[in-house]
Amino acid sequence: MNSDVRVMESIREKVEAGQRLSFEDGLALEACNDLFALGTLANLIRERYNGNFAYYNVNTHINPTNVCVYTCDFCAFRADLGDERAYVMERDQIVERARQASSRGATELHIVGGLHNKLPFSYYVDVVRWIKEAAPEIHIKAYTAVEIEFFAKISRKSVETILRELMDAGLGSLPGGGAEIFHPEVREQICGAKASTESWLNVHRTAHRLGLHSNATMLYGHIDGPKHRIDHMVRLRELQDETGGFQTFIPLAFHPDNSQMAHIPKPSGVMDLKVMAISRLMLDNFPHIKAYWVMLGLKTAQVALAFGADDLDGTVVHEKIYHEAGAETPQEATVAEIRRLIEEAGRVPVERDTLYHRIERDGGTWSPREHIDVPGLALAGADSK
Ligand code: V47
């Protein structure tokens, strides 16, 4: 047996025994070119958490503004104040979007945007309040840790106060964006000016303490290497050990078009599946791994269900961030399409809400049912709804 085979053998034994993989194990997984072996191992953990279920939700995105003080190299969405492309959504547009979402039966509004040079924190609170007033039944998953940190800076309030004010307005959870790559060798190069790794983690730590659940992402396939990706996952795993507040990890495949890194090729299909499988294996305390079809394409996202992923995200209408960066996926997938992809992959489709309650639909109305309990989601003091 050569040494590579021996290492993979020992990793397989650990996964089967439910033992944690080390940083070095992660590097060994990165060095492994046996895609099927990685998929098979990742599948063991996926199945342990989620049986044969694969989840999706009905959601819509709102990007309230594209004006951003930061100039992250990977971003094709941002605009300078005064650019032709620059916009800020007004109350009527936000309310209209919320009403449209409500009439389509959406259970979630996902809000993420630029960090505007001039808008006060009160605008971002108002966005949440306007939506809550227009569509009280919809869960608002809003503002990345980078945005929360920025709001704290411009308003000279603490992260905790910012989160509390947003929660009072109707915030339901935090999305996982802004994490990019935590390792300083990469972070300083691609987005050095924005929230540091420590700040990002601290916003999520604070959110979890206040009873909010959140997600985490990793932007891969640009100047990152194996050690940066494994380091990223280990840092998230450590915070999850501490708080239990993360629900889902979403590896985000880099889209280069129209960004300052347009010369870098897109990650390959093999890389997409490898990163998915390794995420499932390393993040042993995350209940869910999402194959975000908008980034991966519907076909790769479907295949990812055999490489550790158990969630396809949502129907997603009005997505701008990746479409500006060259995503060729449609703006919307229908429920029938998502369910068909899941069934064809041999899994049972389950509609969920943002906090992983099963959704039951009766004609035009929907109601949240029981929480989809998977081991590992134990947020101290949190309301499970
Ligand atoms: O932080 C920006 C990424 C993120 C590009 O929590 C890009 O359920 C690829 O976090 N190519 C924001 N990625 C979106 C996000 C997200 C998406 C889906 C689900 C959830 C969730 C969260 O988008 C940013 C950044 O990492 N991004 N530009 C690009 N050119």
GROMACS .gro file of C-alpha atoms and ligand atoms in nm:
model
  415
    1MET     CA    1   0.000   0.000   0.000
    2ASN     CA    2   0.153   0.338  -0.091
    3SER     CA    3   0.142   0.622   0.160
    4ASP     CA    4  -0.142   0.813  -0.016
    5VAL     CA    5  -0.363   0.507  -0.001
    6ARG     CA    6  -0.273   0.455   0.365
    7VAL     CA    7  -0.366   0.813   0.451
    8MET     CA    8  -0.702   0.786   0.274
    9GLU     CA    9  -0.762   0.455   0.448
   10SER     CA   10  -0.704   0.614   0.787
   11ILE     CA   11  -0.936   0.904   0.697
   12ARG     CA   12  -1.203   0.658   0.592
   13GLU     CA   13  -1.171   0.479   0.927
   14LYS     CA   14  -1.207   0.808   1.113
   15VAL     CA   15  -1.515   0.912   0.914
   16GLU     CA   16  -1.677   0.573   0.968
   17ALA     CA   17  -1.606   0.597   1.342
   18GLY     CA   18  -1.749   0.952   1.356
   19GLN     CA   19  -1.411   1.100   1.451
   20ARG     CA   20  -1.303   1.451   1.366
   21LEU     CA   21  -1.062   1.506   1.076
   22SER     CA   22  -0.751   1.714   1.143
   23PHE     CA   23  -0.609   2.003   0.940
   24GLU     CA   24  -0.356   1.755   0.793
   25ASP     CA   25  -0.638   1.517   0.701
   26GLY     CA   26  -0.799   1.809   0.519
   27LEU     CA   27  -0.481   1.867   0.320
   28ALA     CA   28  -0.469   1.497   0.235
   29LEU     CA   29  -0.828   1.516   0.108
   30GLU     CA   30  -0.730   1.816  -0.104
   31ALA     CA   31  -0.443   1.614  -0.252
   32CYS     CA   32  -0.667   1.318  -0.333
   33ASN     CA   33  -0.774   1.288  -0.697
   34ASP     CA   34  -1.013   1.004  -0.642
   35LEU     CA   35  -1.332   1.205  -0.673
   36PHE     CA   36  -1.555   0.905  -0.613
   37ALA     CA   37  -1.374   0.816  -0.291
   38LEU     CA   38  -1.425   1.173  -0.167
   39GLY     CA   39  -1.792   1.167  -0.266
   40THR     CA   40  -1.851   0.832  -0.097
   41LEU     CA   41  -1.698   0.952   0.230
   42ALA     CA   42  -1.884   1.284   0.223
   43ASN     CA   43  -2.202   1.097   0.155
   44LEU     CA   44  -2.163   0.905   0.482
   45ILE     CA   45  -2.179   1.227   0.682
   46ARG     CA   46  -2.456   1.377   0.468
   47GLU     CA   47  -2.664   1.067   0.527
   48ARG     CA   48  -2.592   1.063   0.899
   49TYR     CA   49  -2.733   1.414   0.930
   50ASN     CA   50  -3.003   1.422   0.667
   51GLY     CA   51  -3.096   1.067   0.571
   52ASN     CA   52  -3.230   1.068   0.220
   53PHE     CA   53  -3.377   1.418   0.234
   54ALA     CA   54  -3.263   1.708   0.019
   55TYR     CA   55  -3.399   2.053   0.092
   56TYR     CA   56  -3.497   2.364  -0.100
   57ASN     CA   57  -3.691   2.679  -0.021
   58VAL     CA   58  -3.900   2.937  -0.203
   59ASN     CA   59  -3.719   3.267  -0.179
   60THR     CA   60  -3.641   3.600  -0.341
   61HIS     CA   61  -3.335   3.822  -0.323
   62ILE     CA   62  -3.327   4.195  -0.263
   63ASN     CA   63  -3.003   4.388  -0.312
   64PRO     CA   64  -3.104   4.731  -0.177
   65THR     CA   65  -2.802   4.915  -0.320
   66ASN     CA   66  -2.496   4.833  -0.527
   67VAL     CA   67  -2.303   5.139  -0.411
   68CYS     CA   68  -2.011   5.020  -0.203
   69VAL     CA   69  -1.721   5.187  -0.028
   70TYR     CA   70  -1.516   4.870  -0.060
   71THR     CA   71  -1.348   4.751  -0.379
   72CYS     CA   72  -1.314   4.375  -0.333
   73ASP     CA   73  -1.125   4.226  -0.628
   74PHE     CA   74  -1.381   3.952  -0.693
   75CYS     CA   75  -1.689   4.173  -0.699
   76ALA     CA   76  -1.864   4.262  -1.025
   77PHE     CA   77  -2.173   4.393  -0.850
   78ARG     CA   78  -2.043   4.704  -0.673
   79ALA     CA   79  -2.059   5.055  -0.813
   80ASP     CA   80  -1.910   5.388  -0.708
   81LEU     CA   81  -2.136   5.664  -0.589
   82GLY     CA   82  -2.233   5.857  -0.904
   83ASP     CA   83  -2.167   5.566  -1.145
   84GLU     CA   84  -2.422   5.515  -1.419
   85ARG     CA   85  -2.495   5.171  -1.274
   86ALA     CA   86  -2.535   5.295  -0.916
   87TYR     CA   87  -2.877   5.255  -0.755
   88VAL     CA   88  -3.052   5.264  -0.420
   89MET     CA   89  -3.392   5.099  -0.388
   90GLU     CA   90  -3.662   5.317  -0.245
   91ARG     CA   91  -3.938   5.221  -0.007
   92ASP     CA   92  -4.195   5.160  -0.284
   93GLN     CA   93  -3.963   4.926  -0.473
   94ILE     CA   94  -3.876   4.727  -0.162
   95VAL     CA   95  -4.241   4.699  -0.060
   96GLU     CA   96  -4.338   4.597  -0.412
   97ARG     CA   97  -4.069   4.326  -0.413
   98ALA     CA   98  -4.189   4.198  -0.073
   99ARG     CA   99  -4.552   4.187  -0.193
  100GLN     CA  100  -4.452   4.005  -0.512
  101ALA     CA  101  -4.257   3.754  -0.305
  102SER     CA  102  -4.551   3.707  -0.074
  103SER     CA  103  -4.793   3.649  -0.361
  104ARG     CA  104  -4.557   3.386  -0.506
  105GLY     CA  105  -4.557   3.204  -0.173
  106ALA     CA  106  -4.198   3.287  -0.079
  107THR     CA  107  -4.101   3.201   0.277
  108GLU     CA  108  -3.772   3.391   0.271
  109LEU     CA  109  -3.630   3.722   0.156
  110HIS     CA  110  -3.252   3.719   0.129
  111ILE     CA  111  -3.109   4.069   0.154
  112VAL     CA  112  -2.749   4.160   0.081
  113GLY     CA  113  -2.604   4.471  -0.076
  114GLY     CA  114  -2.328   4.726  -0.100
  115LEU     CA  115  -2.197   4.942   0.182
  116HIS     CA  116  -2.314   5.282   0.073
  117ASN     CA  117  -2.098   5.589   0.135
  118LYS     CA  118  -2.387   5.808   0.246
  119LEU     CA  119  -2.686   5.605   0.362
  120PRO     CA  120  -2.737   5.603   0.741
  121PHE     CA  121  -2.786   5.283   0.939
  122SER     CA  122  -3.154   5.378   0.974
  123TYR     CA  123  -3.205   5.306   0.601
  124TYR     CA  124  -3.101   4.942   0.646
  125VAL     CA  125  -3.329   4.908   0.950
  126ASP     CA  126  -3.612   5.063   0.748
  127VAL     CA  127  -3.562   4.809   0.468
  128VAL     CA  128  -3.626   4.531   0.719
  129ARG     CA  129  -3.922   4.716   0.872
  130TRP     CA  130  -4.083   4.794   0.534
  131ILE     CA  131  -4.062   4.428   0.436
  132LYS     CA  132  -4.200   4.311   0.769
  133GLU     CA  133  -4.494   4.550   0.736
  134ALA     CA  134  -4.567   4.447   0.375
  135ALA     CA  135  -4.518   4.072   0.421
  136PRO     CA  136  -4.510   3.978   0.791
  137GLU     CA  137  -4.512   3.604   0.721
  138ILE     CA  138  -4.181   3.611   0.531
  139HIS     CA  139  -3.855   3.533   0.710
  140ILE     CA  140  -3.595   3.805   0.659
  141LYS     CA  141  -3.242   3.667   0.619
  142ALA     CA  142  -3.045   3.986   0.592
  143TYR     CA  143  -2.706   4.151   0.591
  144THR     CA  144  -2.375   3.973   0.597
  145ALA     CA  145  -2.134   4.008   0.887
  146VAL     CA  146  -1.942   4.259   0.675
  147GLU     CA  147  -2.251   4.478   0.651
  148ILE     CA  148  -2.324   4.444   1.024
  149GLU     CA  149  -1.968   4.547   1.107
  150PHE     CA  150  -1.999   4.844   0.869
  151PHE     CA  151  -2.328   4.954   1.028
  152ALA     CA  152  -2.157   4.943   1.369
  153LYS     CA  153  -1.877   5.161   1.235
  154ILE     CA  154  -2.095   5.427   1.069
  155SER     CA  155  -2.340   5.451   1.357
  156ARG     CA  156  -2.078   5.420   1.634
  157LYS     CA  157  -2.289   5.149   1.797
  158SER     CA  158  -2.182   4.804   1.911
  159VAL     CA  159  -2.242   4.497   1.694
  160GLU     CA  160  -2.482   4.375   1.961
  161THR     CA  161  -2.687   4.698   1.947
  162ILE     CA  162  -2.698   4.684   1.566
  163LEU     CA  163  -2.823   4.327   1.574
  164ARG     CA  164  -3.081   4.403   1.842
  165GLU     CA  165  -3.219   4.698   1.646
  166LEU     CA  166  -3.243   4.488   1.331
  167MET     CA  167  -3.408   4.205   1.525
  168ASP     CA  168  -3.662   4.451   1.667
  169ALA     CA  169  -3.740   4.558   1.308
  170GLY     CA  170  -3.794   4.196   1.198
  171LEU     CA  171  -3.456   4.041   1.116
  172GLY     CA  172  -3.481   3.660   1.134
  173SER     CA  173  -3.129   3.535   1.062
  174LEU     CA  174  -2.797   3.623   0.901
  175PRO     CA  175  -2.679   3.498   0.561
  176GLY     CA  176  -2.329   3.360   0.530
  177GLY     CA  177  -2.171   3.608   0.291
  178GLY     CA  178  -1.859   3.814   0.336
  179ALA     CA  179  -1.649   3.528   0.470
  180GLU     CA  180  -1.457   3.489   0.140
  181ILE     CA  181  -1.130   3.329   0.259
  182PHE     CA  182  -1.024   3.389   0.619
  183HIS     CA  183  -0.653   3.318   0.576
  184PRO     CA  184  -0.464   3.652   0.575
  185GLU     CA  185  -0.247   3.551   0.276
  186VAL     CA  186  -0.561   3.559   0.062
  187ARG     CA  187  -0.796   3.793   0.248
  188GLU     CA  188  -0.548   4.081   0.246
  189GLN     CA  189  -0.511   4.052  -0.130
  190ILE     CA  190  -0.871   4.015  -0.240
  191CYS     CA  191  -1.063   4.219   0.018
  192GLY     CA  192  -0.812   4.364   0.265
  193ALA     CA  193  -1.018   4.673   0.345
  194LYS     CA  194  -1.337   4.510   0.466
  195ALA     CA  195  -1.428   4.328   0.787
  196SER     CA  196  -1.138   4.120   0.914
  197THR     CA  197  -1.165   3.749   0.979
  198GLU     CA  198  -1.190   3.817   1.352
  199SER     CA  199  -1.470   4.071   1.299
  200TRP     CA  200  -1.662   3.835   1.070
  201LEU     CA  201  -1.642   3.554   1.326
  202ASN     CA  202  -1.726   3.789   1.609
  203VAL     CA  203  -2.044   3.917   1.439
  204HIS     CA  204  -2.165   3.557   1.403
  205ARG     CA  205  -2.061   3.475   1.761
  206THR     CA  206  -2.264   3.774   1.884
  207ALA     CA  207  -2.561   3.687   1.661
  208HIS     CA  208  -2.565   3.331   1.794
  209ARG     CA  209  -2.551   3.459   2.151
  210LEU     CA  210  -2.858   3.672   2.079
  211GLY     CA  211  -3.044   3.367   1.948
  212LEU     CA  212  -3.004   3.426   1.574
  213HIS     CA  213  -2.903   3.143   1.347
  214SER     CA  214  -2.670   3.210   1.059
  215ASN     CA  215  -2.493   3.055   0.763
  216ALA     CA  216  -2.131   3.061   0.651
  217THR     CA  217  -1.976   3.075   0.305
  218MET     CA  218  -1.635   3.035   0.144
  219LEU     CA  219  -1.548   3.194  -0.190
  220TYR     CA  220  -1.313   2.950  -0.365
  221GLY     CA  221  -1.144   2.903  -0.699
  222HIS     CA  222  -0.945   3.229  -0.735
  223ILE     CA  223  -0.607   3.273  -0.562
  224ASP     CA  224  -0.688   3.036  -0.277
  225GLY     CA  225  -0.500   2.711  -0.226
  226PRO     CA  226  -0.570   2.394  -0.026
  227LYS     CA  227  -0.428   2.522   0.303
  228HIS     CA  228  -0.639   2.841   0.282
  229ARG     CA  229  -0.960   2.647   0.228
  230ILE     CA  230  -0.891   2.396   0.506
  231ASP     CA  231  -0.791   2.676   0.744
  232HIS     CA  232  -1.121   2.849   0.660
  233MET     CA  233  -1.322   2.540   0.743
  234VAL     CA  234  -1.133   2.472   1.066
  235ARG     CA  235  -1.198   2.827   1.190
  236LEU     CA  236  -1.571   2.786   1.121
  237ARG     CA  237  -1.577   2.446   1.286
  238GLU     CA  238  -1.421   2.593   1.599
  239LEU     CA  239  -1.681   2.869   1.623
  240GLN     CA  240  -1.957   2.616   1.564
  241ASP     CA  241  -1.820   2.407   1.853
  242GLU     CA  242  -1.849   2.715   2.068
  243THR     CA  243  -2.198   2.837   1.969
  244GLY     CA  244  -2.385   2.576   1.763
  245GLY     CA  245  -2.551   2.864   1.577
  246PHE     CA  246  -2.456   2.787   1.217
  247GLN     CA  247  -2.708   2.602   1.006
  248THR     CA  248  -2.555   2.574   0.662
  249PHE     CA  249  -2.219   2.602   0.491
  250ILE     CA  250  -2.220   2.725   0.133
  251PRO     CA  251  -1.907   2.692  -0.080
  252LEU     CA  252  -1.934   2.971  -0.341
  253ALA     CA  253  -1.767   2.906  -0.677
  254PHE     CA  254  -1.587   3.217  -0.799
  255HIS     CA  255  -1.730   3.385  -1.110
  256PRO     CA  256  -1.460   3.602  -1.269
  257ASP     CA  257  -1.644   3.806  -1.535
  258ASN     CA  258  -1.643   4.185  -1.497
  259SER     CA  259  -1.434   4.164  -1.178
  260GLN     CA  260  -1.076   4.273  -1.116
  261MET     CA  261  -0.985   3.904  -1.126
  262ALA     CA  262  -1.139   3.847  -1.470
  263HIS     CA  263  -0.813   3.686  -1.588
  264ILE     CA  264  -0.859   3.392  -1.348
  265PRO     CA  265  -1.050   3.098  -1.496
  266LYS     CA  266  -1.367   2.972  -1.328
  267PRO     CA  267  -1.326   2.673  -1.096
  268SER     CA  268  -1.368   2.343  -1.282
  269GLY     CA  269  -1.642   2.088  -1.226
  270VAL     CA  270  -1.396   1.860  -1.047
  271MET     CA  271  -1.297   2.140  -0.813
  272ASP     CA  272  -1.661   2.226  -0.740
  273LEU     CA  273  -1.737   1.868  -0.638
  274LYS     CA  274  -1.414   1.823  -0.447
  275VAL     CA  275  -1.468   2.139  -0.242
  276MET     CA  276  -1.826   2.030  -0.173
  277ALA     CA  277  -1.715   1.686  -0.050
  278ILE     CA  278  -1.428   1.822   0.160
  279SER     CA  279  -1.659   2.081   0.317
  280ARG     CA  280  -1.897   1.805   0.424
  281LEU     CA  281  -1.608   1.604   0.566
  282MET     CA  282  -1.433   1.883   0.755
  283LEU     CA  283  -1.742   2.065   0.883
  284ASP     CA  284  -1.863   1.769   1.086
  285ASN     CA  285  -2.067   1.996   1.316
  286PHE     CA  286  -2.263   2.178   1.043
  287PRO     CA  287  -2.600   2.013   0.987
  288HIS     CA  288  -2.632   2.129   0.626
  289ILE     CA  289  -2.413   2.186   0.321
  290LYS     CA  290  -2.569   2.386   0.040
  291ALA     CA  291  -2.504   2.344  -0.331
  292TYR     CA  292  -2.602   2.695  -0.440
  293TRP     CA  293  -2.727   2.628  -0.791
  294VAL     CA  294  -2.705   2.992  -0.900
  295MET     CA  295  -2.326   2.969  -0.875
  296LEU     CA  296  -2.274   2.605  -0.965
  297GLY     CA  297  -2.535   2.570  -1.236
  298LEU     CA  298  -2.832   2.341  -1.189
  299LYS     CA  299  -2.649   2.038  -1.331
  300THR     CA  300  -2.346   2.055  -1.100
  301ALA     CA  301  -2.569   2.140  -0.805
  302GLN     CA  302  -2.770   1.826  -0.873
  303VAL     CA  303  -2.457   1.610  -0.892
  304ALA     CA  304  -2.333   1.773  -0.570
  305LEU     CA  305  -2.618   1.595  -0.390
  306ALA     CA  306  -2.397   1.285  -0.426
  307PHE     CA  307  -2.091   1.473  -0.294
  308GLY     CA  308  -2.209   1.581   0.050
  309ALA     CA  309  -2.466   1.851  -0.027
  310ASP     CA  310  -2.820   1.820   0.111
  311ASP     CA  311  -2.966   2.157   0.010
  312LEU     CA  312  -3.011   2.340  -0.320
  313ASP     CA  313  -3.117   2.678  -0.177
  314GLY     CA  314  -3.421   2.827  -0.338
  315THR     CA  315  -3.620   2.936  -0.633
  316VAL     CA  316  -3.412   3.262  -0.616
  317VAL     CA  317  -3.561   3.550  -0.810
  318HIS     CA  318  -3.380   3.877  -0.888
  319GLU     CA  319  -3.027   3.763  -0.811
  320LYS     CA  320  -2.767   4.025  -0.909
  321ILE     CA  321  -2.431   3.951  -0.748
  322TYR     CA  322  -2.333   3.645  -0.957
  323HIS     CA  323  -2.526   3.739  -1.265
  324GLU     CA  324  -2.322   4.061  -1.288
  325ALA     CA  325  -2.014   3.835  -1.257
  326GLY     CA  326  -2.114   3.620  -1.551
  327ALA     CA  327  -2.332   3.348  -1.400
  328GLU     CA  328  -2.519   3.194  -1.692
  329THR     CA  329  -2.782   3.031  -1.474
  330PRO     CA  330  -3.143   3.151  -1.508
  331GLN     CA  331  -3.279   3.411  -1.264
  332GLU     CA  332  -3.527   3.164  -1.130
  333ALA     CA  333  -3.575   2.791  -1.095
  334THR     CA  334  -3.927   2.660  -1.050
  335VAL     CA  335  -4.022   2.439  -0.759
  336ALA     CA  336  -4.113   2.163  -1.007
  337GLU     CA  337  -3.766   2.184  -1.162
  338ILE     CA  338  -3.585   2.173  -0.826
  339ARG     CA  339  -3.797   1.881  -0.705
  340ARG     CA  340  -3.734   1.691  -1.027
  341LEU     CA  341  -3.357   1.740  -0.997
  342ILE     CA  342  -3.364   1.615  -0.638
  343GLU     CA  343  -3.579   1.314  -0.719
  344GLU     CA  344  -3.365   1.222  -1.017
  345ALA     CA  345  -3.064   1.226  -0.782
  346GLY     CA  346  -3.241   0.963  -0.572
  347ARG     CA  347  -3.331   1.190  -0.283
  348VAL     CA  348  -3.660   1.296  -0.130
  349PRO     CA  349  -3.732   1.668  -0.185
  350VAL     CA  350  -3.841   1.859   0.123
  351GLU     CA  351  -3.946   2.221   0.117
  352ARG     CA  352  -3.806   2.398   0.423
  353ASP     CA  353  -3.819   2.747   0.562
  354THR     CA  354  -3.502   2.941   0.645
  355LEU     CA  355  -3.472   2.779   0.988
  356TYR     CA  356  -3.530   2.428   0.855
  357HIS     CA  357  -3.892   2.375   0.948
  358ARG     CA  358  -4.074   2.155   0.702
  359ILE     CA  359  -4.320   2.358   0.494
  360GLU     CA  360  -4.661   2.226   0.414
  361ARG     CA  361  -4.858   2.385   0.131
  362ASP     CA  362  -5.231   2.383   0.097
  363GLY     CA  363  -5.324   2.555  -0.227
  364GLY     CA  364  -5.195   2.911  -0.207
  365THR     CA  365  -5.117   2.907   0.166
  366TRP     CA  366  -4.825   2.756   0.348
  367SER     CA  367  -4.742   2.682   0.709
  368PRO     CA  368  -4.425   2.582   0.889
  369ARG     CA  369  -4.438   2.237   1.049
  370GLU     CA  370  -4.189   2.059   1.272
  371HIS     CA  371  -3.826   2.154   1.285
  372ILE     CA  372  -3.611   1.919   1.080
  373ASP     CA  373  -3.400   1.794   1.365
  374VAL     CA  374  -3.052   1.692   1.285
  375PRO     CA  375  -2.785   1.630   1.541
  376GLY     CA  376  -2.554   1.923   1.598
  377LEU     CA  377  -2.788   2.220   1.594
  378ALA     CA  378  -2.808   2.325   1.953
  379LEU     CA  379  -2.813   2.700   1.983
  380ALA     CA  380  -2.823   2.781   2.351
  381GLY     CA  381  -3.115   3.002   2.443
  382ALA     CA  382  -3.246   3.033   2.088
  383ASP     CA  383  -3.606   3.025   1.985
  384SER     CA  384  -3.621   2.737   1.738
  385LYS     CA  385  -3.880   2.912   1.516
  386V47     O1  386  -1.983   3.742   0.019
  386V47     C1  387  -1.938   3.812  -0.473
  386V47     C2  388  -1.989   3.622  -0.312
  386V47     C3  389  -2.135   3.651  -0.142
  386V47     C4  390  -1.874   3.701  -0.645
  386V47     O2  391  -2.650   3.241   0.350
  386V47     C5  392  -1.914   3.612  -0.546
  386V47     O3  393  -2.788   3.112   0.245
  386V47     C6  394  -1.863   3.438  -0.682
  386V47     O4  395  -2.320   3.503   0.078
  386V47     N1  396  -1.822   3.517  -0.781
  386V47     C7  397  -2.275   3.699  -0.107
  386V47     N2  398  -1.908   3.481  -0.565
  386V47     C8  399  -2.382   3.590  -0.126
  386V47     C9  400  -2.392   3.493  -0.014
  386V47    C10  401  -2.493   3.383  -0.013
  386V47    C11  402  -2.536   3.324  -0.129
  386V47    C12  403  -2.631   3.221  -0.123
  386V47    C13  404  -2.682   3.179  -0.002
  386V47    C14  405  -2.638   3.239   0.115
  386V47    C15  406  -2.695   3.195   0.244
  386V47    C16  407  -2.542   3.340   0.110
  386V47     O5  408  -2.124   3.635  -0.281
  386V47    C17  409  -2.021   3.742  -0.112
  386V47    C18  410  -1.912   3.684  -0.199
  386V47     O6  411  -1.847   3.582  -0.132
  386V47     N3  412  -1.951   3.684  -0.441
  386V47     N4  413  -1.892   3.825  -0.599
  386V47    C19  414  -1.826   3.650  -0.767
  386V47     N5  415  -1.781   3.728  -0.865
   0.00000   0.00000   0.00000
